[in-house]
Tab-separated table of N, CA and C in Angstrom:
chain	number	residue	atom	x	y	z
A	283	SER	N	-9.514	-8.927	2.546
A	283	SER	CA	-10.021	-10.118	1.883
A	283	SER	C	-10.078	-11.273	2.869
A	284	GLN	N	-10.818	-12.322	2.560
A	284	GLN	CA	-10.998	-13.397	3.525
A	284	GLN	C	-9.767	-14.271	3.674
A	285	ASN	N	-8.786	-14.179	2.774
A	285	ASN	CA	-7.563	-14.963	2.889
A	285	ASN	C	-6.430	-14.177	3.532
A	286	THR	N	-6.724	-13.031	4.079
A	286	THR	CA	-5.695	-12.190	4.674
A	286	THR	C	-5.136	-12.825	5.940
A	287	ASN	N	-3.798	-12.899	5.990
A	287	ASN	CA	-3.144	-13.364	7.200
A	287	ASN	C	-3.007	-12.226	8.196
A	288	PHE	N	-2.724	-11.031	7.702
A	288	PHE	CA	-2.715	-9.853	8.553
A	288	PHE	C	-2.775	-8.595	7.699
A	289	ALA	N	-3.049	-7.482	8.346
A	289	ALA	CA	-3.150	-6.195	7.659
A	289	ALA	C	-2.173	-5.217	8.291
A	290	VAL	N	-1.677	-4.312	7.469
A	290	VAL	CA	-0.765	-3.268	7.922
A	290	VAL	C	-1.460	-1.932	7.684
A	291	VAL	N	-1.550	-1.102	8.731
A	291	VAL	CA	-2.170	0.213	8.622
A	291	VAL	C	-1.067	1.260	8.731
A	292	VAL	N	-1.030	2.173	7.742
A	292	VAL	CA	0.022	3.184	7.676
A	292	VAL	C	-0.623	4.566	7.632
A	293	PRO	N	-0.310	5.442	8.574
A	293	PRO	CA	-0.822	6.814	8.503
A	293	PRO	C	-0.047	7.601	7.452
A	294	CYS	N	-0.709	8.574	6.857
A	294	CYS	CA	-0.069	9.356	5.805
A	294	CYS	C	-0.524	10.811	5.900
A	295	TYR	N	0.433	11.725	5.861
A	295	TYR	CA	0.120	13.151	5.788
A	295	TYR	C	1.243	13.850	5.033
A	296	ASN	N	0.908	14.399	3.875
A	296	ASN	CA	1.863	15.124	3.029
A	296	ASN	C	3.144	14.308	2.783
A	297	GLU	N	2.960	13.120	2.252
A	297	GLU	CA	4.068	12.207	1.983
A	297	GLU	C	4.403	12.106	0.497
A	298	GLU	N	4.018	13.097	-0.268
A	298	GLU	CA	4.208	13.082	-1.719
A	298	GLU	C	5.646	12.730	-2.121
A	299	ARG	N	6.610	13.214	-1.385
A	299	ARG	CA	8.014	12.984	-1.753
A	299	ARG	C	8.470	11.548	-1.538
A	300	VAL	N	7.796	10.805	-0.682
A	300	VAL	CA	8.246	9.441	-0.393
A	300	VAL	C	7.323	8.359	-0.959
A	301	ILE	N	6.262	8.748	-1.644
A	301	ILE	CA	5.306	7.772	-2.166
A	301	ILE	C	5.801	7.013	-3.396
A	302	PRO	N	6.570	7.614	-4.264
A	302	PRO	CA	6.941	6.869	-5.495
A	302	PRO	C	7.778	5.630	-5.189
A	303	PHE	N	7.146	4.634	-4.607
A	303	PHE	CA	7.845	3.419	-4.215
A	303	PHE	C	7.185	2.202	-4.837
A	304	SER	N	6.569	2.373	-6.006
A	304	SER	CA	5.814	1.258	-6.583
A	304	SER	C	6.697	0.034	-6.824
A	305	LYS	N	7.965	0.233	-7.173
A	305	LYS	CA	8.852	-0.913	-7.386
A	305	LYS	C	9.068	-1.658	-6.069
A	306	GLN	N	9.275	-0.921	-4.998
A	306	GLN	CA	9.458	-1.554	-3.694
A	306	GLN	C	8.181	-2.263	-3.247
A	307	THR	N	7.032	-1.667	-3.545
A	307	THR	CA	5.760	-2.283	-3.176
A	307	THR	C	5.582	-3.607	-3.902
A	308	LYS	N	5.894	-3.618	-5.199
A	308	LYS	CA	5.822	-4.872	-5.963
A	308	LYS	C	6.732	-5.922	-5.354
A	309	THR	N	7.923	-5.508	-4.952
A	309	THR	CA	8.882	-6.436	-4.356
A	309	THR	C	8.340	-7.010	-3.052
A	310	VAL	N	7.721	-6.164	-2.232
A	310	VAL	CA	7.153	-6.632	-0.964
A	310	VAL	C	6.062	-7.667	-1.226
A	311	PHE	N	5.119	-7.350	-2.130
A	311	PHE	CA	4.039	-8.281	-2.411
A	311	PHE	C	4.574	-9.581	-3.006
A	312	ALA	N	5.525	-9.492	-3.922
A	312	ALA	CA	6.097	-10.696	-4.546
A	312	ALA	C	6.802	-11.560	-3.507
A	313	THR	N	7.539	-10.938	-2.613
A	313	THR	CA	8.253	-11.690	-1.573
A	313	THR	C	7.271	-12.423	-0.667
A	314	LEU	N	6.198	-11.749	-0.281
A	314	LEU	CA	5.202	-12.373	0.589
A	314	LEU	C	4.507	-13.534	-0.123
A	315	GLU	N	4.225	-13.359	-1.422
A	315	GLU	CA	3.521	-14.390	-2.166
A	315	GLU	C	4.422	-15.567	-2.512
A	316	ASP	N	5.736	-15.368	-2.548
A	316	ASP	CA	6.675	-16.444	-2.870
A	316	ASP	C	6.917	-17.372	-1.690
A	317	ARG	N	6.455	-16.985	-0.526
A	317	ARG	CA	6.629	-17.840	0.654
A	317	ARG	C	5.798	-19.109	0.477
A	318	SER	N	6.163	-20.117	1.196
A	318	SER	CA	5.394	-21.354	1.156
A	318	SER	C	4.946	-21.678	2.586
A	319	PRO	N	3.663	-21.589	2.887
A	319	PRO	CA	2.584	-21.130	2.025
A	319	PRO	C	2.619	-19.609	1.855
A	320	PRO	N	1.969	-19.096	0.797
A	320	PRO	CA	1.958	-17.644	0.566
A	320	PRO	C	1.371	-16.898	1.761
A	321	LEU	N	1.896	-15.732	2.014
A	321	LEU	CA	1.419	-14.902	3.115
A	321	LEU	C	0.636	-13.737	2.523
A	322	GLN	N	-0.633	-13.662	2.842
A	322	GLN	CA	-1.498	-12.605	2.320
A	322	GLN	C	-1.500	-11.431	3.285
A	323	VAL	N	-1.041	-10.268	2.815
A	323	VAL	CA	-1.006	-9.066	3.630
A	323	VAL	C	-1.756	-7.965	2.892
A	324	ASP	N	-2.668	-7.311	3.575
A	324	ASP	CA	-3.359	-6.157	3.012
A	324	ASP	C	-2.796	-4.905	3.670
A	325	PHE	N	-2.541	-3.889	2.860
A	325	PHE	CA	-2.034	-2.619	3.352
A	325	PHE	C	-3.142	-1.581	3.274
A	326	TRP	N	-3.337	-0.864	4.370
A	326	TRP	CA	-4.309	0.221	4.448
A	326	TRP	C	-3.546	1.498	4.748
A	327	VAL	N	-3.636	2.470	3.847
A	327	VAL	CA	-2.982	3.762	4.054
A	327	VAL	C	-4.078	4.765	4.390
A	328	VAL	N	-3.950	5.392	5.538
A	328	VAL	CA	-4.947	6.358	6.001
A	328	VAL	C	-4.394	7.754	5.771
A	329	ASP	N	-4.968	8.448	4.786
A	329	ASP	CA	-4.537	9.815	4.486
A	329	ASP	C	-5.286	10.779	5.396
A	330	ASN	N	-4.550	11.632	6.088
A	330	ASN	CA	-5.130	12.569	7.045
A	330	ASN	C	-5.266	13.953	6.419
A	331	ASN	N	-6.048	14.016	5.319
A	331	ASN	CA	-6.307	15.291	4.631
A	331	ASN	C	-5.028	15.990	4.183
A	332	SER	N	-4.149	15.260	3.533
A	332	SER	CA	-2.915	15.853	3.017
A	332	SER	C	-3.232	17.031	2.112
A	333	THR	N	-2.378	18.028	2.154
A	333	THR	CA	-2.562	19.208	1.312
A	333	THR	C	-1.715	19.128	0.047
A	334	ASP	N	-0.910	18.093	-0.088
A	334	ASP	CA	-0.136	17.899	-1.310
A	334	ASP	C	-0.842	16.830	-2.164
A	335	ARG	N	-0.135	16.194	-3.060
A	335	ARG	CA	-0.732	15.212	-3.963
A	335	ARG	C	-0.674	13.788	-3.409
A	336	SER	N	-0.458	13.627	-2.127
A	336	SER	CA	-0.309	12.299	-1.536
A	336	SER	C	-1.462	11.373	-1.880
A	337	LYS	N	-2.694	11.805	-1.633
A	337	LYS	CA	-3.843	10.924	-1.832
A	337	LYS	C	-3.985	10.519	-3.294
A	338	ALA	N	-3.826	11.449	-4.218
A	338	ALA	CA	-3.931	11.131	-5.645
A	338	ALA	C	-2.845	10.139	-6.064
A	339	MET	N	-1.642	10.325	-5.562
A	339	MET	CA	-0.556	9.412	-5.896
A	339	MET	C	-0.822	8.021	-5.330
A	340	LEU	N	-1.317	7.951	-4.113
A	340	LEU	CA	-1.625	6.666	-3.500
A	340	LEU	C	-2.755	5.950	-4.233
A	341	GLU	N	-3.768	6.704	-4.640
A	341	GLU	CA	-4.875	6.102	-5.381
A	341	GLU	C	-4.387	5.523	-6.703
A	342	GLY	N	-3.464	6.221	-7.367
A	342	GLY	CA	-2.884	5.691	-8.601
A	342	GLY	C	-2.107	4.419	-8.355
A	343	LEU	N	-1.378	4.386	-7.261
A	343	LEU	CA	-0.603	3.200	-6.905
A	343	LEU	C	-1.521	2.044	-6.510
A	344	ALA	N	-2.625	2.348	-5.855
A	344	ALA	CA	-3.562	1.311	-5.413
A	344	ALA	C	-4.167	0.564	-6.599
A	345	HIS	N	-4.293	1.221	-7.746
A	345	HIS	CA	-4.837	0.556	-8.934
A	345	HIS	C	-3.932	-0.581	-9.401
A	346	ARG	N	-2.662	-0.502	-9.057
A	346	ARG	CA	-1.720	-1.567	-9.434
A	346	ARG	C	-1.835	-2.785	-8.523
A	347	PHE	N	-2.425	-2.582	-7.351
A	347	PHE	CA	-2.548	-3.655	-6.365
A	347	PHE	C	-3.967	-3.715	-5.826
A	348	PRO	N	-4.925	-4.006	-6.697
A	348	PRO	CA	-6.333	-3.981	-6.259
A	348	PRO	C	-6.606	-4.981	-5.141
A	349	GLY	N	-7.294	-4.482	-4.129
A	349	GLY	CA	-7.641	-5.322	-2.990
A	349	GLY	C	-6.503	-5.576	-2.011
A	350	ARG	N	-5.312	-5.123	-2.351
A	350	ARG	CA	-4.145	-5.339	-1.479
A	350	ARG	C	-3.648	-4.031	-0.880
A	351	LEU	N	-3.754	-2.950	-1.662
A	351	LEU	CA	-3.348	-1.628	-1.196
A	351	LEU	C	-4.594	-0.767	-1.209
A	352	ASN	N	-5.024	-0.375	-0.029
A	352	ASN	CA	-6.300	0.342	0.147
A	352	ASN	C	-6.033	1.713	0.727
A	353	ILE	N	-6.709	2.716	0.176
A	353	ILE	CA	-6.515	4.093	0.619
A	353	ILE	C	-7.792	4.574	1.294
A	354	ILE	N	-7.626	5.117	2.490
A	354	ILE	CA	-8.774	5.662	3.236
A	354	ILE	C	-8.552	7.158	3.390
C-alpha cells in the first residue's frame, strides 16, 4: 500500500505446523499500529509449492488482514 513504511518477505515451504499464529499476527499488527505515529508494515509470504496445507492456511489467515498479509 502507499502508506507502507516497510515490507517483510517470508519464505514458506511445508510450514503447516507453525502457521496457526493468527493471535500472534494480530498482536504484531496491533503493536505496530499503536505506535505514534503508526508504523505500516506489509507482510509477504512466498510459498514455494508446499505439499502440505500451508498455502491454504495462509490464504485463510490473509483474509483476516486484507492488504497487510499477502500470499504469493
